[in-house]
Coordinates of C-alpha atoms and ligand atoms in Angstrom, one line a residue:
M1 CA -11.0 9.3 20.0
D2 CA -12.7 5.8 20.0
Y3 CA -10.3 3.0 19.0
F4 CA -13.0 0.4 19.4
L5 CA -11.1 -1.7 21.9
T6 CA -12.5 -5.1 22.7
E7 CA -14.0 -5.9 26.1
E8 CA -10.8 -7.7 27.0
Q9 CA -8.7 -4.8 26.0
L10 CA -10.8 -2.3 28.0
E11 CA -10.4 -4.7 30.9
I12 CA -6.6 -4.9 30.8
K13 CA -6.4 -1.1 30.2
E14 CA -8.4 -0.6 33.4
I15 CA -6.2 -3.0 35.4
A16 CA -3.0 -1.3 34.1
R17 CA -4.4 2.2 34.9
K18 CA -5.4 1.1 38.4
V19 CA -2.0 -0.4 39.0
A20 CA -0.3 2.8 37.7
E21 CA -2.5 5.2 39.7
E22 CA -2.7 3.2 43.0
K23 CA 0.6 1.4 43.2
I24 CA 3.1 3.2 40.9
K25 CA 2.2 6.9 41.4
P26 CA 2.9 6.9 45.2
V27 CA 6.4 5.5 44.7
R28 CA 7.6 6.9 41.3
A29 CA 9.5 9.9 42.8
K30 CA 11.2 7.6 45.3
Y31 CA 12.5 5.2 42.6
D32 CA 13.5 8.2 40.4
E33 CA 15.5 9.6 43.3
E34 CA 17.0 6.3 44.4
N35 CA 17.7 4.9 41.0
S36 CA 16.7 1.5 42.3
F37 CA 14.7 -1.5 41.0
P38 CA 11.0 -1.6 41.8
W39 CA 10.6 -5.2 43.0
E40 CA 7.4 -4.3 44.9
I41 CA 5.8 -3.3 41.6
V42 CA 7.1 -6.4 39.8
E43 CA 5.2 -8.3 42.5
V44 CA 2.0 -6.3 41.6
F45 CA 2.4 -7.0 37.9
K46 CA 2.6 -10.7 38.8
Q47 CA -0.5 -10.6 41.0
T48 CA -2.5 -8.7 38.4
D49 CA -1.4 -11.0 35.5
L50 CA 0.2 -8.2 33.5
F51 CA 3.3 -10.3 32.7
A52 CA 0.9 -12.9 31.2
V53 CA -0.2 -10.3 28.6
L54 CA 3.2 -10.5 27.0
V55 CA 2.9 -14.3 26.3
P56 CA 0.5 -16.2 24.0
E57 CA -2.0 -18.6 25.6
E58 CA -0.3 -21.8 24.4
Y59 CA 2.6 -20.9 26.7
D60 CA 0.6 -20.1 29.8
G61 CA 0.1 -16.4 28.9
I62 CA -3.1 -14.6 28.2
S63 CA -2.4 -12.7 25.0
G64 CA 0.9 -12.0 23.3
S65 CA -0.8 -9.5 21.1
V66 CA 1.3 -6.3 20.3
M67 CA -1.9 -4.2 20.6
D68 CA -2.6 -5.5 24.2
I69 CA 1.0 -4.9 25.2
A70 CA 0.8 -1.4 23.7
I71 CA -2.3 -0.7 25.8
I72 CA -0.7 -1.7 29.1
T73 CA 2.6 0.0 28.3
E74 CA 0.8 3.2 27.5
E75 CA -1.1 3.1 30.8
L76 CA 1.9 2.4 33.0
S77 CA 4.0 5.0 31.2
R78 CA 1.3 7.7 31.6
V79 CA 2.2 7.6 35.3
C80 CA 5.9 6.6 35.2
G81 CA 8.0 5.9 32.1
G82 CA 10.6 3.9 34.1
I83 CA 8.9 1.6 36.5
G84 CA 6.8 -0.3 33.8
L85 CA 10.0 -1.1 32.0
S86 CA 10.6 -4.2 34.1
L87 CA 7.7 -5.6 32.2
G88 CA 8.6 -4.1 28.8
G89 CA 12.2 -5.2 29.1
S90 CA 11.0 -8.8 29.8
G91 CA 8.9 -8.7 26.7
L92 CA 11.8 -7.5 24.6
G93 CA 14.1 -10.2 26.2
M94 CA 11.5 -12.9 25.4
Y95 CA 10.9 -12.0 21.8
P96 CA 13.9 -13.8 20.3
I97 CA 12.6 -17.0 21.9
L98 CA 9.0 -16.4 20.8
I99 CA 10.2 -15.4 17.2
A100 CA 12.9 -18.0 16.5
G101 CA 13.1 -20.4 19.5
S102 CA 12.4 -24.1 19.3
E103 CA 9.2 -25.6 20.7
E104 CA 11.3 -26.9 23.6
Q105 CA 12.8 -23.5 24.4
K106 CA 9.4 -21.9 24.3
Q107 CA 7.8 -24.5 26.6
K108 CA 10.7 -24.1 29.0
Y109 CA 11.0 -20.3 29.2
L110 CA 7.8 -18.6 28.2
P111 CA 5.6 -19.8 31.0
Q112 CA 8.2 -18.6 33.5
I113 CA 8.0 -15.1 31.9
A114 CA 4.2 -15.2 31.7
N115 CA 3.8 -15.9 35.4
G116 CA 6.4 -13.2 36.3
D117 CA 8.6 -15.6 38.2
R118 CA 11.5 -14.7 36.1
L119 CA 12.3 -11.5 34.2
A120 CA 14.0 -11.6 30.8
A121 CA 16.4 -9.2 29.2
F122 CA 17.7 -8.5 25.6
A123 CA 21.4 -8.3 25.3
L124 CA 22.5 -6.9 21.9
T125 CA 24.2 -3.5 22.6
E126 CA 28.0 -3.3 23.2
A127 CA 30.5 -0.4 23.6
N128 CA 31.1 -0.5 19.9
A129 CA 27.8 -1.9 18.7
G130 CA 24.8 0.5 19.1
S131 CA 23.2 1.8 15.9
D132 CA 25.6 -0.6 14.1
A133 CA 23.9 -3.7 15.5
G134 CA 26.0 -5.9 13.2
G135 CA 29.2 -4.7 15.0
V136 CA 29.0 -7.0 18.1
E137 CA 32.3 -8.3 19.3
T138 CA 31.1 -10.8 21.9
T139 CA 32.2 -14.3 20.7
A140 CA 30.6 -17.7 21.1
V141 CA 33.1 -20.5 20.2
K142 CA 31.8 -24.0 19.7
D143 CA 33.3 -26.5 22.1
G144 CA 31.8 -30.0 21.8
D145 CA 28.2 -29.8 23.0
N146 CA 28.7 -26.2 24.3
Y147 CA 29.5 -22.7 23.2
I148 CA 32.0 -20.6 25.2
L149 CA 30.9 -17.0 25.4
N150 CA 33.3 -14.0 26.0
G151 CA 32.5 -10.3 25.9
T152 CA 30.7 -7.4 27.5
K153 CA 27.2 -6.1 26.8
Q154 CA 26.3 -2.6 27.7
W155 CA 23.1 -0.7 28.9
I156 CA 21.0 -3.8 29.2
T157 CA 17.5 -3.1 30.5
N158 CA 16.6 -5.4 33.4
G159 CA 20.4 -6.2 33.6
G160 CA 21.3 -7.9 36.9
E161 CA 17.6 -8.3 37.9
A162 CA 16.5 -10.6 35.0
E163 CA 17.2 -14.3 35.1
I164 CA 16.8 -15.1 31.4
Y165 CA 19.0 -13.3 28.9
T166 CA 18.9 -13.5 25.1
V167 CA 22.5 -12.7 24.1
F168 CA 23.9 -12.0 20.7
A169 CA 27.4 -13.2 20.0
L170 CA 29.6 -14.0 16.9
T171 CA 29.9 -17.7 16.1
D172 CA 31.8 -16.8 13.0
K173 CA 33.9 -13.6 13.3
S174 CA 34.9 -13.6 9.6
K175 CA 31.3 -13.1 8.5
G176 CA 30.5 -10.0 10.6
A177 CA 26.8 -9.5 11.1
R178 CA 26.0 -12.7 9.2
G179 CA 28.2 -14.6 11.7
A180 CA 26.1 -13.6 14.7
S181 CA 24.0 -16.0 16.7
C182 CA 21.5 -15.7 19.6
F183 CA 21.8 -17.6 22.9
I184 CA 19.7 -18.0 26.0
V185 CA 22.0 -17.5 29.0
E186 CA 20.7 -17.9 32.6
K187 CA 21.7 -15.8 35.5
G188 CA 23.9 -17.8 37.8
T189 CA 25.9 -19.5 35.0
E190 CA 29.5 -19.6 36.0
G191 CA 31.5 -16.7 34.5
F192 CA 28.4 -14.5 33.9
T193 CA 28.6 -11.4 36.1
F194 CA 27.2 -7.9 36.1
G195 CA 29.1 -4.6 35.8
K196 CA 28.1 -1.2 37.1
K197 CA 24.6 0.0 37.5
E198 CA 24.1 3.0 35.2
D199 CA 23.2 6.4 36.7
K200 CA 20.7 7.7 34.1
L201 CA 19.0 11.0 33.2
G202 CA 15.6 9.3 33.1
I203 CA 13.7 6.0 33.4
R204 CA 15.6 5.7 36.7
G205 CA 13.0 3.2 38.1
S206 CA 14.4 0.7 35.6
A207 CA 17.7 -1.3 35.8
T208 CA 20.3 -0.7 33.2
R209 CA 23.5 -2.6 33.6
E210 CA 26.6 -4.1 32.0
L211 CA 26.8 -7.9 31.4
V212 CA 30.2 -9.6 31.5
F213 CA 30.8 -13.0 30.0
D214 CA 34.1 -14.6 30.9
N215 CA 34.4 -18.1 29.4
V216 CA 30.7 -18.8 30.0
V217 CA 29.7 -22.3 29.0
V218 CA 26.3 -22.3 27.3
P219 CA 24.8 -25.7 26.2
K220 CA 24.1 -26.0 22.5
E221 CA 20.4 -26.5 23.3
N222 CA 20.4 -22.7 24.2
L223 CA 21.2 -21.6 20.7
I224 CA 18.1 -19.9 19.3
G225 CA 17.5 -20.8 15.7
R226 CA 20.6 -21.6 13.7
E227 CA 24.1 -20.3 13.8
G228 CA 24.4 -17.1 11.8
N229 CA 20.7 -16.2 12.3
G230 CA 21.4 -13.7 15.1
F231 CA 21.3 -10.5 13.2
M232 CA 18.0 -11.4 11.6
I233 CA 16.5 -12.4 14.9
A234 CA 17.6 -9.1 16.4
M235 CA 16.0 -7.1 13.6
K236 CA 12.8 -9.1 13.8
T237 CA 12.7 -8.6 17.5
L238 CA 13.2 -4.9 17.2
D239 CA 10.5 -4.6 14.5
K240 CA 8.1 -6.2 16.9
S241 CA 9.1 -4.4 20.0
R242 CA 9.5 -0.8 18.7
P243 CA 5.7 -0.2 18.9
M244 CA 6.1 -0.9 22.6
V245 CA 8.6 2.0 22.9
A246 CA 6.2 4.1 20.8
A247 CA 3.4 3.2 23.3
Q248 CA 5.7 4.1 26.2
A249 CA 6.2 7.5 24.5
V250 CA 2.5 8.0 24.0
G251 CA 1.9 7.2 27.6
I252 CA 4.5 9.6 28.9
A253 CA 3.2 12.4 26.6
Q254 CA -0.4 11.8 27.8
G255 CA 0.7 12.0 31.4
A256 CA 2.5 15.3 30.9
Y257 CA -0.3 16.8 28.8
E258 CA -2.9 16.0 31.6
E259 CA -0.6 17.6 34.2
A260 CA -0.3 20.7 32.0
A261 CA -4.0 21.0 31.2
R262 CA -5.0 20.6 34.9
Y263 CA -2.4 23.1 36.0
S264 CA -3.4 25.7 33.4
K265 CA -6.9 25.9 34.9
E266 CA -5.6 26.2 38.4
R267 CA -2.8 28.7 37.9
T268 CA -3.9 32.3 37.9
Q269 CA -1.9 35.2 36.4
F270 CA -3.2 38.7 35.5
N271 CA -6.3 37.7 37.5
K272 CA -7.2 34.9 35.1
P273 CA -6.4 31.2 34.9
I274 CA -3.6 30.8 32.4
S275 CA -5.9 28.4 30.4
S276 CA -7.8 31.5 29.3
F277 CA -4.8 32.8 27.3
Q278 CA -4.6 31.8 23.7
G279 CA -0.9 31.2 23.9
V280 CA -1.5 28.4 26.4
Q281 CA -4.6 27.1 24.6
F282 CA -2.7 26.7 21.4
M283 CA 0.0 24.8 23.1
L284 CA -2.5 22.4 24.7
A285 CA -4.4 22.0 21.4
D286 CA -1.1 21.0 19.6
M287 CA -0.1 18.6 22.4
A288 CA -3.5 16.8 22.4
T289 CA -3.5 16.6 18.6
Q290 CA 0.0 15.3 18.4
I291 CA -0.7 12.6 21.1
E292 CA -3.8 11.4 19.3
A293 CA -2.0 11.2 16.0
A294 CA 0.9 9.2 17.6
R295 CA -1.6 6.9 19.4
A296 CA -3.5 6.3 16.1
L297 CA -0.2 5.3 14.4
V298 CA 0.9 3.0 17.2
Y299 CA -2.4 1.2 17.4
A300 CA -2.6 0.9 13.6
T301 CA 0.9 -0.6 13.5
A302 CA 0.2 -2.9 16.5
R303 CA -3.0 -4.2 14.8
M304 CA -1.1 -4.6 11.5
I305 CA 1.5 -6.8 13.3
D306 CA -1.2 -8.8 15.1
S307 CA -2.9 -9.5 11.8
G308 CA 0.0 -11.7 10.8
V309 CA 1.6 -9.7 8.0
K310 CA 5.2 -10.7 7.4
R311 CA 6.8 -7.3 6.9
Y312 CA 6.3 -4.3 9.2
A313 CA 9.8 -2.9 9.7
K314 CA 8.8 0.4 8.1
E315 CA 5.6 0.9 10.0
S316 CA 7.2 -0.1 13.3
A317 CA 10.0 2.4 12.8
M318 CA 7.4 5.1 11.8
C319 CA 5.4 4.8 14.9
K320 CA 8.5 4.7 17.1
V321 CA 10.0 7.8 15.5
F322 CA 6.8 9.8 15.5
A323 CA 5.6 8.9 19.0
S324 CA 9.0 9.5 20.6
D325 CA 9.4 12.9 18.9
V326 CA 5.9 13.8 20.1
A327 CA 6.8 12.7 23.6
M328 CA 9.8 14.9 23.7
K329 CA 7.9 17.9 22.3
V330 CA 4.9 17.5 24.5
T331 CA 6.8 16.9 27.8
T332 CA 9.0 20.0 27.0
D333 CA 5.9 22.0 26.4
A334 CA 4.3 20.7 29.6
V335 CA 7.4 21.9 31.6
Q336 CA 6.9 25.3 29.8
I337 CA 3.3 25.6 30.8
L338 CA 4.1 24.9 34.4
G339 CA 6.9 27.4 34.1
G340 CA 9.2 27.6 37.2
Y341 CA 7.1 25.0 38.9
G342 CA 7.6 22.6 36.0
Y343 CA 11.3 22.9 36.4
M344 CA 11.1 21.8 40.0
K345 CA 11.1 18.2 41.3
E346 CA 7.9 18.8 43.3
Y347 CA 6.0 18.5 40.1
P348 CA 6.2 15.4 37.9
V349 CA 6.6 17.0 34.5
E350 CA 10.4 17.5 34.7
K351 CA 10.7 13.7 35.3
M352 CA 8.4 13.0 32.4
M353 CA 10.6 15.2 30.1
R354 CA 13.7 13.2 31.3
D355 CA 11.9 9.9 30.8
A356 CA 10.8 10.9 27.3
K357 CA 14.3 11.5 26.0
I358 CA 15.3 7.8 26.0
T359 CA 12.4 6.9 23.6
Q360 CA 14.2 8.8 20.9
I361 CA 17.4 6.9 21.6
Y362 CA 16.9 3.3 22.6
E363 CA 15.8 0.3 20.5
G364 CA 17.4 2.3 17.6
T365 CA 17.9 6.0 17.6
N366 CA 15.4 8.1 15.6
Q367 CA 18.1 8.6 13.0
I368 CA 18.3 4.8 12.5
Q369 CA 14.5 4.6 12.4
R370 CA 14.5 7.2 9.6
S371 CA 17.1 5.1 7.7
V372 CA 14.9 2.0 8.1
I373 CA 11.8 3.9 6.9
A374 CA 13.7 5.3 3.9
S375 CA 15.4 2.1 2.8
N376 CA 12.0 0.3 3.0
L377 CA 10.0 2.9 1.2
L378 CA 12.5 3.2 -1.6
K379 CA 12.1 -0.5 -2.2
E380 CA 8.5 0.3 -3.2
F381 CA 9.5 2.4 -6.2
Ligands
COS401 N1 14.0 -8.1 9.3 C1 14.6 -9.2 8.7 N2 15.8 -9.1 8.2 C2 16.4 -7.9 8.1 C3 15.8 -6.7 8.7 C4 14.5 -6.8 9.2 N3 13.9 -5.8 9.8 N4 16.6 -5.7 8.5 C5 17.7 -6.2 7.9 N5 17.6 -7.5 7.7 C6 18.5 -8.4 7.0 C7 18.8 -7.9 5.6 O1 17.9 -8.4 4.7 C8 20.2 -8.4 5.3 O2 20.1 -9.8 5.0 P1 21.1 -10.5 4.0 O3 22.4 -10.6 4.8 O4 20.5 -11.8 3.8 O5 21.2 -9.6 2.8 C9 20.9 -8.3 6.7 O6 19.8 -8.3 7.7 C10 21.7 -7.1 6.8 O7 20.9 -5.9 6.6 P2 21.4 -4.5 6.3 O8 22.5 -4.6 5.2 O9 20.3 -3.6 6.0 O10 22.1 -4.1 7.7 P3 22.9 -2.8 8.2 O11 24.0 -3.3 8.9 O12 23.1 -1.9 7.0 O13 21.9 -2.1 9.2 C11 20.1 -1.4 10.5 C12 20.6 -2.3 9.4 C13 20.8 0.0 10.6 C14 18.7 -1.2 10.3 C15 20.3 -2.1 11.8 O14 21.7 -2.2 12.1 C16 19.6 -1.5 13.0 O15 18.4 -1.7 13.2 N6 20.3 -0.8 13.9 C17 19.8 -0.3 15.1 C18 19.9 -1.3 16.2 C19 19.3 -0.9 17.4 O16 18.1 -0.7 17.5 N7 20.1 -0.7 18.4 C20 19.7 -0.4 19.7 C21 20.1 -1.4 20.7 S1 19.1 -2.7 20.8 S2 17.9 -2.2 22.3

């Protein structure tokens, strides 16, 4: 299907595909096996200016458009759903600054993210605050010109590797979600340490780690927006970043579908390639159709956000829920088409199925997405 990408978009798509095919493909199994962080690929993203795509031009980036970020995320995820997350995680970590930061904060931090010198990370989730994002327990107590942060964040993408963290903490416990605020905390700040590295089912080429804040002194200049704005900043960030997860899901699904289609023409049973059997053909037809529908919804949402509209929580949740469900279905069917081989680590589809699963869970479970969609659509009647 032709999505009428601009010259620039075709160019970044080609760069991302080249990086994925030539640099990521040869190492994806190694990082999946080792559960380690792909610094060599971060270096490649830096050299090819892919980090700059995350950031608008006025802050030394080259784009900042959600559509452009979706294009590169999809291409990287087509080859590996995990390794590209160093970039996607940085985008997510940066959004609170871009959305609600002061001009000074933007001038200070966004260029560092654009040139890839420093990774960012978004720190909202806690042991008791996942779907219930308003339930954070980390506190930030005002002390003169500083805030003192205490608490523990969990499952933070780029945790331990990033240097710039956007952290949500309660400045007024009595107000619950309306008492949450967002802070920039830099790696190396005294009292800020990292807990265990998580051993995950999928996206193992990305870092997921606990963050521990023990009386961490954060200057008041690092408060993003105003006290009490934290929950709103988190929601706006997720609205803007969920299409990125959806694009990741489309990419993973596309990669698995291509493997399955190729395999179906090579694998012979009953003296014929299995692609000649209608049972397999129908599966491939459904996979291709679902991927195209998901891609169309992601691109339409990304373009809607880039057009400058103010509200897009519903559409953002719709593309995330649809694309991630498609990714799970398509990768599972790809394993099915490859049969016993698909279940083995020698072939990439089992990894794609493991990688796909997280897209139904993180940045809001698909049950939460459906709640967001329902609550927004009911407002229309
Ligand atoms: N944009 C701007 N403001 C929003 C918003 C959005 N998308 N969604 C909610 N708000 C505002 C509401 O307008 C409300 O404002 P007031 O206090 O002025 O009335 C406030 O935020 C609270 O909203 P609400 O009552 O809907 O909050 P709930 O606690 O019921 O929950 C959900 C909202 C479930 C949507 C939210 O908690 C959520 O998105 N959870 C998932 C979080 C998540 O993705 N976690 C994964 C980890 S982060 S990687």
